[in-house]
């Protein structure tokens, strides 16, 4: 079994750096059976997920990660469950919005792809 904490940390760094600079480049992380639940709306498949991410109504975005946790999934398939919380700053707004995001990662060769992705803004 790979070190799920190291895999999770590398994934989180890559995902949010890529999201903040070029959301379209995230397409390679998803497969036809992947599912994104974004603020209660569900999208299935890499094409639909990428379309949703690219269509988000902001020009500039920065994720500031507060916490990240990971757990191994089913030992027979090597999946990893990843939970992230943080602050989201869009278009240079002064007040960031808190968010939480959960991923289920599936191993494929020497890398992982996103099977499930759940994103939610957290309003106080």
Short mmCIF file of C-alpha atoms in Angstrom, two decimals:
data_model
loop_
_atom_site.label_atom_id
_atom_site.label_comp_id
_atom_site.label_asym_id
_atom_site.label_seq_id
_atom_site.Cartn_x
_atom_site.Cartn_y
_atom_site.Cartn_z
CA UNK A 1 0.00 0.00 0.00
CA UNK A 2 1.27 3.45 -0.87
CA UNK A 3 1.53 6.12 1.78
CA UNK A 4 -2.00 7.52 1.53
CA UNK A 5 -1.06 10.71 3.41
CA UNK A 6 1.76 11.49 0.97
CA UNK A 7 -0.47 10.74 -2.03
CA UNK A 8 -3.21 12.93 -0.57
CA UNK A 9 -0.86 15.85 0.10
CA UNK A 10 0.59 15.69 -3.42
CA UNK A 11 -2.89 15.45 -4.94
CA UNK A 12 -4.19 18.43 -2.94
CA UNK A 13 -1.24 20.59 -3.92
CA UNK A 14 -1.59 19.68 -7.60
CA UNK A 15 -5.39 19.98 -7.69
CA UNK A 16 -5.68 23.43 -6.14
CA UNK A 17 -2.65 24.92 -7.93
CA UNK A 18 -4.11 23.70 -11.22
CA UNK A 19 -7.65 24.85 -10.33
CA UNK A 20 -6.37 28.32 -9.46
CA UNK A 21 -4.31 28.69 -12.65
CA UNK A 22 -6.06 26.63 -15.38
CA UNK A 23 -9.26 24.78 -14.42
CA UNK A 24 -9.52 23.15 -17.85
CA UNK A 25 -6.29 21.24 -17.12
CA UNK A 26 -8.11 19.29 -14.38
CA UNK A 27 -9.93 17.22 -17.04
CA UNK A 28 -7.25 14.51 -16.91
CA UNK A 29 -8.07 13.77 -13.27
CA UNK A 30 -11.61 12.63 -14.11
CA UNK A 31 -12.99 9.62 -16.02
CA UNK A 32 -16.37 8.88 -17.72
CA UNK A 33 -17.69 7.37 -14.46
CA UNK A 34 -16.48 10.23 -12.21
CA UNK A 35 -19.08 12.28 -10.34
CA UNK A 36 -18.93 15.86 -9.06
CA UNK A 37 -21.51 17.19 -6.62
CA UNK A 38 -21.07 20.96 -6.63
CA UNK A 39 -23.33 22.85 -4.24
CA UNK A 40 -25.93 20.08 -4.55
CA UNK A 41 -25.81 19.81 -8.37
CA UNK A 42 -24.49 16.53 -9.77
CA UNK A 43 -22.33 16.16 -12.86
CA UNK A 44 -21.17 12.82 -14.29
CA UNK A 45 -18.21 12.27 -16.58
CA UNK A 46 -14.97 14.13 -17.20
CA UNK A 47 -16.46 16.31 -19.95
CA UNK A 48 -19.45 17.48 -17.88
CA UNK A 49 -17.32 18.03 -14.78
CA UNK A 50 -14.72 20.05 -16.68
CA UNK A 51 -17.46 22.09 -18.34
CA UNK A 52 -18.89 22.94 -14.91
CA UNK A 53 -15.52 23.91 -13.44
CA UNK A 54 -14.60 26.09 -16.42
CA UNK A 55 -18.01 27.82 -16.39
CA UNK A 56 -17.73 29.03 -12.78
CA UNK A 57 -18.42 32.79 -12.76
CA UNK A 58 -15.09 34.21 -11.66
CA UNK A 59 -11.89 35.19 -13.39
CA UNK A 60 -9.38 34.87 -10.57
CA UNK A 61 -9.47 32.34 -7.72
CA UNK A 62 -7.22 31.34 -4.86
CA UNK A 63 -7.74 28.41 -2.49
CA UNK A 64 -6.20 28.73 0.97
CA UNK A 65 -6.11 25.28 2.54
CA UNK A 66 -6.80 25.11 6.29
CA UNK A 67 -7.04 21.36 6.89
CA UNK A 68 -6.46 18.19 4.93
CA UNK A 69 -7.17 14.65 6.04
CA UNK A 70 -6.91 11.30 4.30
CA UNK A 71 -7.91 7.71 4.98
CA UNK A 72 -7.27 4.55 3.01
CA UNK A 73 -10.34 3.09 1.33
CA UNK A 74 -11.06 -0.55 0.60
CA UNK A 75 -7.69 -2.34 0.97
CA UNK A 76 -8.42 -4.52 -2.08
CA UNK A 77 -8.56 -1.56 -4.48
CA UNK A 78 -6.26 1.07 -2.94
CA UNK A 79 -8.76 3.94 -2.98
CA UNK A 80 -8.06 7.00 -0.84
CA UNK A 81 -10.63 9.29 0.79
CA UNK A 82 -9.49 12.93 1.02
CA UNK A 83 -11.15 15.75 2.96
CA UNK A 84 -10.15 19.41 2.58
CA UNK A 85 -11.35 22.62 4.22
CA UNK A 86 -10.21 26.13 3.55
CA UNK A 87 -10.98 29.62 2.31
CA UNK A 88 -11.82 30.61 -1.24
CA UNK A 89 -10.89 34.08 -2.50
CA UNK A 90 -12.43 35.06 -5.84
CA UNK A 91 -11.73 38.10 -7.99
CA UNK A 92 -9.71 39.84 -5.24
CA UNK A 93 -12.69 40.05 -2.86
CA UNK A 94 -11.74 41.13 0.65
CA UNK A 95 -13.79 38.49 2.48
CA UNK A 96 -13.01 34.87 1.61
CA UNK A 97 -15.72 32.21 1.67
CA UNK A 98 -15.08 29.00 3.58
CA UNK A 99 -15.36 25.72 1.67
CA UNK A 100 -15.12 21.99 2.17
CA UNK A 101 -14.31 19.40 -0.47
CA UNK A 102 -14.11 15.62 -0.39
CA UNK A 103 -12.46 13.40 -2.99
CA UNK A 104 -12.37 9.65 -3.50
CA UNK A 105 -9.22 8.78 -5.42
CA UNK A 106 -8.73 5.58 -7.41
CA UNK A 107 -5.26 4.22 -8.26
CA UNK A 108 -4.34 3.79 -11.92
CA UNK A 109 -0.80 2.75 -12.72
CA UNK A 110 1.48 5.13 -10.82
CA UNK A 111 -1.15 7.83 -10.36
CA UNK A 112 -4.71 8.39 -9.15
CA UNK A 113 -7.91 9.72 -10.67
CA UNK A 114 -10.99 11.27 -9.05
CA UNK A 115 -14.00 8.96 -8.77
CA UNK A 116 -16.04 11.20 -6.45
CA UNK A 117 -15.71 14.94 -5.79
CA UNK A 118 -18.06 16.80 -3.43
CA UNK A 119 -17.72 20.57 -3.07
CA UNK A 120 -19.67 22.81 -0.71
CA UNK A 121 -19.36 26.45 0.33
CA UNK A 122 -19.71 26.93 4.09
CA UNK A 123 -21.58 30.09 5.02
CA UNK A 124 -21.48 31.25 8.64
#
